[in-house]
Coordinates of C-alpha atoms in Angstrom, one line a residue:
M19 CA -54.4 -30.2 34.9
K20 CA -56.4 -27.8 35.5
R21 CA -55.1 -24.5 37.8
F22 CA -57.9 -22.8 39.2
R23 CA -55.2 -19.0 39.7
T24 CA -52.6 -18.2 38.4
L25 CA -49.5 -17.0 40.6
S26 CA -50.0 -13.1 40.1
A27 CA -53.6 -13.3 40.7
S28 CA -52.6 -14.7 43.8
I29 CA -50.4 -12.6 45.1
A30 CA -52.5 -9.5 43.5
I31 CA -55.1 -10.4 45.8
A32 CA -53.1 -11.8 49.2
L33 CA -51.2 -7.6 49.1
S34 CA -54.5 -6.4 48.5
A35 CA -57.3 -8.0 50.2
L36 CA -58.6 -7.6 53.8
C37 CA -60.5 -9.6 56.1
A38 CA -62.0 -8.5 59.7
G39 CA -60.4 -10.5 62.7
A40 CA -57.0 -10.5 64.4
Q41 CA -53.8 -8.5 64.3
S42 CA -51.8 -9.5 61.7
P43 CA -49.3 -12.2 62.4
K44 CA -45.3 -11.3 62.8
Y45 CA -44.3 -14.8 63.2
I46 CA -45.3 -17.8 61.0
F47 CA -44.4 -21.2 61.5
Y48 CA -44.6 -23.6 58.1
Y49 CA -44.2 -27.3 59.2
I50 CA -44.5 -30.1 56.1
G51 CA -44.7 -33.2 57.1
D52 CA -43.1 -35.0 53.4
G53 CA -45.0 -37.0 52.8
M54 CA -47.0 -37.6 55.5
G55 CA -50.7 -38.2 54.9
F56 CA -53.6 -39.4 57.3
G57 CA -52.1 -42.9 57.2
P58 CA -49.0 -42.2 59.8
V59 CA -50.9 -39.9 61.6
M60 CA -53.1 -41.7 62.8
A61 CA -50.4 -44.5 63.2
A62 CA -48.6 -42.6 65.0
D63 CA -51.3 -41.3 67.7
N64 CA -52.7 -44.8 67.9
Y65 CA -49.3 -46.3 68.9
R66 CA -48.7 -43.7 71.4
R67 CA -52.0 -43.7 72.9
V68 CA -52.9 -47.4 72.7
V69 CA -49.0 -49.2 72.9
H70 CA -47.8 -46.3 74.9
G71 CA -50.8 -44.9 77.1
A72 CA -50.4 -41.8 75.9
E73 CA -53.2 -39.3 77.5
T74 CA -53.2 -36.7 74.8
P75 CA -53.0 -36.9 71.2
L76 CA -50.4 -35.9 68.7
L77 CA -49.7 -32.0 69.7
M78 CA -50.9 -31.1 65.8
M79 CA -54.4 -33.4 66.6
Q80 CA -54.5 -30.8 69.2
F81 CA -54.8 -27.5 67.4
P82 CA -57.8 -25.9 66.5
V83 CA -57.9 -26.3 63.3
A84 CA -58.0 -30.0 61.6
A85 CA -58.6 -29.8 58.1
W86 CA -57.3 -31.1 55.0
C87 CA -56.1 -30.5 51.7
Q88 CA -55.5 -31.3 47.8
T89 CA -52.1 -31.9 46.3
Y90 CA -52.5 -32.6 42.5
S91 CA -49.8 -31.2 40.3
A92 CA -50.4 -28.8 37.2
S93 CA -49.6 -32.0 34.9
S94 CA -51.1 -35.3 37.4
T95 CA -53.3 -36.3 39.8
T96 CA -50.3 -37.5 41.4
T97 CA -47.8 -34.7 42.6
D98 CA -44.1 -34.8 42.9
S99 CA -42.1 -33.2 45.6
A100 CA -41.2 -30.8 43.5
A101 CA -44.7 -29.6 42.2
A102 CA -45.8 -29.7 45.8
G103 CA -43.2 -27.8 46.9
T104 CA -43.5 -25.1 44.6
A105 CA -47.2 -24.7 45.5
L106 CA -47.3 -25.1 48.9
A107 CA -44.1 -21.9 48.5
T108 CA -45.5 -19.8 45.7
G109 CA -49.6 -20.6 45.6
S110 CA -48.7 -21.9 41.8
K111 CA -49.1 -25.2 40.6
T112 CA -46.6 -26.8 38.1
N113 CA -45.8 -29.9 36.4
N114 CA -44.3 -32.7 38.2
G115 CA -40.1 -32.4 38.4
M116 CA -40.5 -28.5 38.0
L117 CA -39.3 -26.4 40.8
G118 CA -40.3 -22.6 41.7
V119 CA -41.4 -22.1 37.8
T120 CA -44.8 -22.5 36.2
P121 CA -45.2 -25.3 33.2
D122 CA -44.5 -23.0 30.9
S123 CA -40.6 -22.2 33.2
A124 CA -41.8 -18.4 34.0
A125 CA -39.8 -17.8 37.5
V126 CA -42.9 -17.6 40.4
T127 CA -42.4 -16.2 43.6
S128 CA -42.1 -17.3 47.4
I129 CA -44.2 -15.9 50.4
A130 CA -40.2 -16.5 51.8
A131 CA -39.1 -14.2 49.3
T132 CA -42.0 -11.8 49.3
L133 CA -41.7 -11.2 53.3
H134 CA -37.8 -11.1 53.3
D135 CA -38.3 -8.5 50.5
Q136 CA -40.3 -6.2 53.2
G137 CA -38.0 -7.0 56.1
W138 CA -38.8 -10.6 57.7
G139 CA -36.4 -12.9 59.0
V140 CA -36.1 -16.2 56.8
G141 CA -35.3 -19.9 57.8
L142 CA -35.9 -23.0 56.0
T143 CA -35.0 -26.2 57.8
T144 CA -35.4 -30.0 56.2
T145 CA -34.0 -33.2 57.9
V146 CA -32.9 -33.8 54.3
A147 CA -31.0 -32.4 51.8
A148 CA -31.3 -28.4 51.7
D149 CA -31.4 -28.2 48.1
D150 CA -33.6 -31.0 48.1
A151 CA -37.5 -29.6 46.4
T152 CA -39.2 -28.7 49.6
P153 CA -36.9 -26.3 50.9
G154 CA -35.6 -25.6 47.1
A155 CA -39.2 -24.4 45.9
F156 CA -38.6 -21.1 48.6
Y157 CA -35.7 -19.8 46.7
A158 CA -34.8 -21.6 43.4
H159 CA -36.3 -21.3 39.6
V160 CA -35.0 -23.8 37.7
P161 CA -36.9 -26.2 35.0
S162 CA -35.7 -29.2 36.6
R163 CA -35.2 -30.6 40.2
G164 CA -32.0 -32.5 39.8
M165 CA -30.3 -29.2 38.8
S166 CA -28.4 -28.9 42.2
Y167 CA -25.9 -26.3 41.6
E168 CA -28.1 -23.9 40.0
I169 CA -30.1 -24.6 43.0
D170 CA -27.5 -24.2 45.4
R171 CA -26.3 -20.9 43.8
Q172 CA -29.7 -19.3 44.1
A173 CA -29.9 -20.7 48.3
A174 CA -26.8 -18.6 48.2
A175 CA -28.0 -15.4 46.3
S176 CA -31.6 -16.0 48.8
G177 CA -30.1 -13.6 51.4
Y178 CA -32.4 -15.5 54.1
E179 CA -30.8 -15.8 57.3
F180 CA -31.0 -19.5 58.1
L181 CA -30.7 -22.4 56.0
A182 CA -30.3 -26.6 57.6
G183 CA -30.7 -29.6 56.2
A184 CA -28.5 -32.7 56.2
G185 CA -26.6 -31.5 53.7
L186 CA -26.3 -30.0 50.1
A187 CA -26.6 -32.3 46.9
G188 CA -24.3 -30.7 44.3
L189 CA -21.4 -30.9 47.4
N190 CA -21.7 -34.5 46.4
T191 CA -21.0 -33.2 42.7
D192 CA -17.4 -31.4 40.8
R193 CA -19.0 -28.2 41.8
H194 CA -18.2 -28.8 45.0
D195 CA -15.7 -26.1 45.5
D196 CA -17.5 -23.6 43.1
I197 CA -20.6 -23.8 45.5
L198 CA -19.0 -23.5 49.0
K199 CA -17.0 -20.3 47.2
E200 CA -20.9 -19.6 45.9
F201 CA -21.6 -19.2 49.6
A202 CA -18.5 -17.9 51.0
D203 CA -19.0 -14.9 48.8
K204 CA -22.8 -14.1 50.2
G205 CA -21.3 -14.1 53.0
V206 CA -23.2 -17.3 54.6
Q207 CA -21.5 -19.3 57.2
I208 CA -21.4 -23.0 56.9
V209 CA -21.0 -25.3 59.9
Y210 CA -21.2 -28.8 60.4
G211 CA -23.1 -31.3 63.0
P212 CA -24.8 -30.1 66.7
E213 CA -21.2 -29.3 67.5
G214 CA -21.1 -26.4 64.7
I215 CA -24.0 -24.9 66.3
A216 CA -21.6 -23.4 68.9
D217 CA -19.8 -21.8 66.6
I218 CA -22.2 -19.1 64.8
N219 CA -21.4 -16.3 64.7
S220 CA -22.8 -15.1 61.4
R221 CA -26.3 -13.6 59.8
R222 CA -26.6 -15.6 57.2
V223 CA -25.9 -19.2 58.2
C224 CA -26.3 -22.8 56.7
L225 CA -26.3 -25.8 59.0
L226 CA -25.6 -28.9 57.7
N227 CA -25.4 -32.5 59.1
T228 CA -22.4 -33.3 57.1
E229 CA -20.0 -32.2 54.3
R230 CA -20.9 -34.8 51.8
G231 CA -22.6 -38.3 52.2
H232 CA -26.1 -39.1 53.0
M233 CA -28.5 -36.7 52.0
D234 CA -30.5 -37.5 55.4
V235 CA -29.6 -36.9 58.9
G236 CA -30.5 -40.6 59.4
Y237 CA -33.7 -42.0 61.1
T238 CA -34.7 -41.8 65.0
I239 CA -35.2 -45.7 65.2
D240 CA -31.1 -46.0 64.0
S241 CA -29.9 -44.0 67.1
I242 CA -27.2 -42.2 65.1
S243 CA -24.8 -40.7 67.6
G244 CA -23.4 -37.0 67.0
S245 CA -26.3 -36.6 64.5
L246 CA -28.8 -33.5 64.0
T247 CA -32.3 -33.9 64.5
L248 CA -35.1 -31.9 63.6
P249 CA -36.1 -30.7 67.3
L250 CA -32.6 -29.2 67.6
I251 CA -32.4 -27.9 63.7
A252 CA -35.9 -26.3 64.8
Q253 CA -35.0 -25.1 67.8
T254 CA -31.3 -23.5 66.5
C255 CA -33.3 -21.7 63.3
L256 CA -36.2 -20.1 65.9
D257 CA -33.1 -19.1 68.1
H258 CA -31.0 -17.4 65.3
L259 CA -34.1 -15.7 64.0
T260 CA -35.1 -14.3 67.4
T261 CA -31.3 -13.1 67.5
H262 CA -31.4 -11.4 64.1
T263 CA -35.0 -10.7 63.1
P264 CA -36.7 -10.6 66.3
D265 CA -39.1 -7.8 65.1
R266 CA -40.6 -10.5 62.1
F267 CA -39.8 -14.0 60.7
F268 CA -41.3 -17.0 58.4
M269 CA -40.1 -20.1 59.1
M270 CA -40.0 -23.4 57.1
V271 CA -39.7 -27.2 58.7
E272 CA -39.4 -30.1 57.1
G273 CA -39.9 -33.4 57.6
G274 CA -38.0 -35.1 54.9
N275 CA -37.6 -38.3 56.8
I276 CA -41.4 -38.9 57.0
D277 CA -41.2 -39.7 53.0
H278 CA -37.8 -41.3 52.7
A279 CA -39.3 -43.9 55.1
L280 CA -42.7 -43.9 53.5
H281 CA -40.7 -44.9 50.0
A282 CA -39.6 -47.2 51.5
N283 CA -42.4 -48.8 53.3
D284 CA -41.0 -49.4 56.2
G285 CA -43.9 -48.7 58.4
G286 CA -42.2 -48.4 62.0
C287 CA -39.6 -45.8 60.7
A288 CA -42.5 -43.5 59.1
L289 CA -44.3 -43.8 62.2
K290 CA -41.5 -43.1 64.2
E291 CA -40.1 -40.2 62.3
T292 CA -43.4 -38.5 62.3
I293 CA -43.8 -38.5 65.9
K294 CA -40.3 -36.6 65.8
F295 CA -41.6 -34.0 63.7
D296 CA -44.4 -33.6 66.1
E297 CA -41.8 -32.7 68.9
A298 CA -40.3 -30.3 66.4
L299 CA -43.3 -28.9 66.2
K300 CA -43.1 -28.2 70.3
V301 CA -40.6 -25.8 70.0
A302 CA -42.8 -23.9 67.8
Y303 CA -46.1 -24.4 69.8
D304 CA -43.6 -22.8 73.1
F305 CA -43.1 -19.8 70.9
Y306 CA -46.8 -19.8 70.5
L307 CA -47.5 -19.7 74.1
A308 CA -45.1 -16.8 74.9
H309 CA -46.8 -14.5 71.9
P310 CA -50.3 -16.0 71.0
D311 CA -51.5 -12.7 69.4
E312 CA -48.9 -12.8 66.9
T313 CA -48.0 -16.0 65.8
L314 CA -49.2 -18.6 63.6
I315 CA -48.9 -22.0 62.9
V316 CA -50.0 -24.3 60.1
V317 CA -49.1 -28.0 59.6
T318 CA -49.6 -30.1 56.4
A319 CA -47.5 -32.3 54.0
D320 CA -46.9 -31.6 50.6
H321 CA -48.3 -35.2 49.5
E322 CA -48.7 -38.8 50.3
T323 CA -46.3 -41.2 50.1
G324 CA -47.0 -45.1 50.1
G325 CA -50.6 -45.6 50.2
F326 CA -50.4 -46.1 54.2
T327 CA -53.0 -47.3 55.7
L328 CA -53.7 -48.5 59.5
G329 CA -55.2 -52.1 59.0
N330 CA -54.3 -54.9 56.8
D331 CA -55.5 -58.2 55.4
Y332 CA -53.2 -60.2 57.8
I333 CA -54.9 -59.2 61.3
P334 CA -58.1 -57.6 59.8
Y335 CA -60.2 -55.2 61.8
W336 CA -56.9 -54.6 64.4
S337 CA -53.9 -53.2 64.9
N338 CA -51.0 -54.7 67.0
L339 CA -48.6 -51.4 66.8
G340 CA -46.2 -52.4 70.0
V341 CA -44.6 -54.3 67.3
F342 CA -42.4 -51.5 66.2
D343 CA -41.0 -51.5 69.6
H344 CA -38.7 -54.3 68.9
Q345 CA -37.6 -53.0 65.9
R346 CA -34.1 -51.6 66.3
R347 CA -33.2 -50.9 62.7
S348 CA -34.5 -49.2 59.6
K349 CA -35.2 -50.5 56.5
E350 CA -32.1 -48.7 54.6
T351 CA -29.8 -49.7 57.8
F352 CA -31.2 -53.7 57.7
S353 CA -30.5 -53.7 53.8
N354 CA -27.0 -52.3 54.3
E355 CA -26.1 -55.1 56.7
C356 CA -27.2 -57.7 54.7
R357 CA -25.3 -56.6 52.2
A358 CA -22.1 -56.7 54.0
I359 CA -22.9 -60.2 54.9
L360 CA -23.4 -60.7 51.3
K361 CA -20.1 -59.2 50.5
E362 CA -18.1 -60.6 53.1
G363 CA -18.7 -64.0 51.8
K364 CA -18.4 -65.6 54.8
P365 CA -20.6 -68.5 55.8
Y366 CA -24.2 -67.4 57.0
T367 CA -26.8 -69.9 58.2
W368 CA -30.5 -69.4 58.5
D369 CA -30.1 -69.9 62.4
D370 CA -27.4 -67.0 62.0
M371 CA -30.0 -64.5 60.5
R372 CA -33.2 -66.2 62.5
K373 CA -31.0 -65.1 65.7
K374 CA -30.2 -61.9 64.2
L375 CA -34.1 -61.2 63.5
A376 CA -35.3 -61.6 66.9
A377 CA -32.2 -59.0 68.1
D378 CA -33.3 -56.8 65.5
F379 CA -37.1 -57.3 65.4
G380 CA -38.1 -59.2 68.2
L381 CA -39.2 -62.1 65.4
F382 CA -39.4 -65.5 67.0
T383 CA -39.6 -64.1 70.4
E384 CA -41.5 -61.1 71.3
V385 CA -43.3 -61.0 67.9
P386 CA -44.7 -64.9 66.9
V387 CA -44.1 -65.7 63.2
K388 CA -46.4 -68.8 61.9
E389 CA -44.8 -71.5 60.3
A390 CA -46.0 -71.0 56.9
R391 CA -44.9 -67.0 57.2
E392 CA -41.1 -68.5 58.7
N393 CA -40.8 -71.2 55.7
E394 CA -41.6 -68.5 53.2
L395 CA -38.5 -66.2 54.7
K396 CA -36.0 -69.0 55.0
E397 CA -37.0 -69.2 51.3
M398 CA -35.5 -65.9 50.4
F399 CA -32.9 -66.3 52.7
V400 CA -31.9 -69.2 50.4
R401 CA -32.5 -67.5 47.4
T402 CA -30.7 -64.6 48.6
F403 CA -27.4 -65.8 50.6
E404 CA -26.9 -68.7 49.1
N405 CA -28.5 -68.7 45.5
R406 CA -27.9 -65.3 45.1
D407 CA -30.7 -65.1 42.1
T408 CA -33.0 -62.4 43.7
E409 CA -33.7 -58.4 42.1
D410 CA -33.5 -55.5 44.3
Q411 CA -36.1 -53.6 45.0
K412 CA -35.5 -49.8 43.6
T413 CA -37.3 -47.0 45.2
L414 CA -36.9 -43.4 44.9
Y415 CA -34.0 -43.1 47.4
A416 CA -32.6 -46.8 48.0
N417 CA -32.7 -50.1 46.4
F418 CA -32.9 -53.3 48.8
D419 CA -32.1 -56.8 48.5
A420 CA -35.5 -59.1 48.3
F421 CA -34.8 -60.7 52.0
S422 CA -34.7 -57.4 53.5
V423 CA -38.0 -56.4 51.3
A424 CA -39.5 -59.9 52.9
V425 CA -38.7 -58.9 56.3
F426 CA -40.2 -55.3 56.5
R427 CA -43.6 -57.0 54.8
L428 CA -43.5 -59.7 57.5
V429 CA -42.9 -56.8 60.4
N430 CA -45.6 -54.3 58.7
D431 CA -48.1 -57.4 58.6
A432 CA -47.6 -58.4 62.0
A433 CA -48.1 -54.7 63.2
G434 CA -51.2 -54.7 61.2
I435 CA -50.6 -51.4 59.0
G436 CA -50.4 -52.0 54.7
F437 CA -48.7 -49.6 51.7
T438 CA -50.1 -49.9 48.2
T439 CA -47.0 -48.2 47.0
T440 CA -43.6 -47.3 47.5
G441 CA -44.4 -43.9 45.2
H442 CA -46.8 -41.4 45.9
S443 CA -50.0 -41.7 45.5
G444 CA -53.0 -38.8 45.2
N445 CA -54.5 -39.1 48.4
P446 CA -55.4 -35.8 50.4
V447 CA -53.1 -34.7 53.6
P448 CA -54.2 -33.6 56.6
L449 CA -53.4 -29.6 57.7
F450 CA -53.5 -28.1 61.1
A451 CA -53.5 -24.6 61.9
I452 CA -53.2 -22.7 65.7
G453 CA -53.0 -19.0 65.9
V454 CA -53.8 -15.6 64.0
G455 CA -55.8 -16.2 60.9
A456 CA -55.8 -20.1 61.7
D457 CA -59.4 -20.5 60.9
Q458 CA -58.5 -18.9 57.1
F459 CA -57.5 -23.0 56.6
K460 CA -60.6 -24.8 57.8
G461 CA -62.5 -26.7 55.3
L462 CA -61.1 -28.1 52.2
N463 CA -57.8 -26.6 51.1
N464 CA -55.7 -26.8 48.2
N465 CA -51.9 -26.7 48.3
D466 CA -51.9 -23.6 46.0
Q467 CA -54.1 -21.6 48.4
I468 CA -51.8 -21.7 51.4
A469 CA -49.1 -19.6 50.5
P470 CA -51.5 -16.4 49.3
T471 CA -53.4 -17.2 52.3
L472 CA -50.2 -16.7 54.8
L473 CA -48.9 -13.5 52.7
R474 CA -52.5 -12.0 52.8
L475 CA -52.3 -12.5 56.7
A476 CA -49.0 -11.5 57.0
T477 CA -49.3 -8.5 54.6
S478 CA -52.9 -7.0 55.6
P479 CA -52.1 -3.3 57.2
G480 CA -53.5 -3.0 60.7
D481 CA -56.7 -5.2 61.7
L482 CA -57.5 -8.4 59.8

C-alpha cells in the first residue's frame, strides 16, 4: 500500500513549518473513538434527538470543524488497530499488526514522545487495556501488537505522567511480577479502580480497573458497580496533568468499548458507548472553555468497525431506536448468562427464556415480535439449549452462542440498524475539531496526517 510521506519527512515538516494565525496551543486533547465510524455517531445522535428529545446534537458534532478521515494501512485497504494507532500517533503508516514501527520494523516516534522530550506532560487513557494497540502506539515499538511484555516494559520506560485503562494484558501472563517490578523501578505508582484515585501521590501514575481480568472496564449498558468509566478516567488524567504539568500537556482519550461492542454487532451497546465517549469529551471541552486561546481538541477514530448502518430491510426507511431503551444486557453479558444456564444443566424451558427476553430486552412486551421471528428464535433455542448442536460465533474479543446471536440480530432488526461484518471495514471515519489550529483539519484527512499537523501546531514558535 502506497505511503505518501515518510515519518522522517513528516516530523521535519512538522518541526520547521510555520503557518499564519493564532498562538500555538499549549494543551492538546486527542480523542479517539475506537471503531467509531459515521454509523454509530449518527445513530447515537438520532437516538438522543428522536427518542429522548435532545435539543442539541452530540457535543462532538457541535465543533466548528466536521471533516472525514481515511484509514487504510500500509498493507491493506482495511486497517487493524495497531497500524491505525501507529498512523494516528506517529504520522507513519505501517502493516497490520505492527505497532510503532515502519513496515521494515524501524522504530518511529510518536507525537507524545516528541512533546514529552520538549517538556510537555503526557496522559494516555482508554477503557480497554492500557497496553492495547491505540495507547501502545504512543510509546511502544514492536513488530507484533501481541508482544505485551515488551509493550509494558516500554510503557514503564516512557516517562509519561499518566496511563490508564482496564488493565495491562501483560499482567495476565506469567510475566506478571516482572511487569510490576518494571513499573516500580521506573517510579510508576499503580492504583486500582475508582477507590484508588484518592491514593494517587506520585508524578507518574498508572490507573487500572483491576489487576487481572477482563480487558475492558465493562459496558455502560451493564451498569457494573465499582468500575471505572471513561468520563472519570479522563477527568482524573486532566486533574493529574494540571497538577504536575500545568503549563503544557498532551492528553489522548480512547473510547475502546465502542469497538468491542461493534465487533459483537451489539447495536444498543455501541450506541450507548458512543454517547459515553461524548460525555467524556465534555471534560476536555470544559477545559477549552476556560482556556480557549491555548487549547486544541481533535476527535476522530482509528477505523470503522462492523459496517454499522442506520437503516435495514426489516423496517426500511425508518428506525425505532427506542428499542434500545429496553435493552438491559450487552451481548457479552447475555451470552455469558446463557452459557451459565447450559453449564448448570437444569431444565430451562422456552417459557423461561421468553420471560428472560422480555425482562432483558422488552421482547414480546414493549417490543413486538412477529410470529415467524418468534418461531425462528424458538427453533434456535431448542437447537442450542436442548439439542446442543449449534456453533459459536467467533469475533475478535469474544465468542457468542448461536442463540444470543439470533436474539441480537432480532433486536438490531427491530431497532432499524444493520451490520456487514464482525470485523473492521475500510470506510472513512469522522473528524471533529475545535480550538487553536482546528481549521487545519478541514476537508479530507488521512490518518497519517493528523499527528504531524498537531506537532506542527504545537511546536511552531510564536504565532502560527
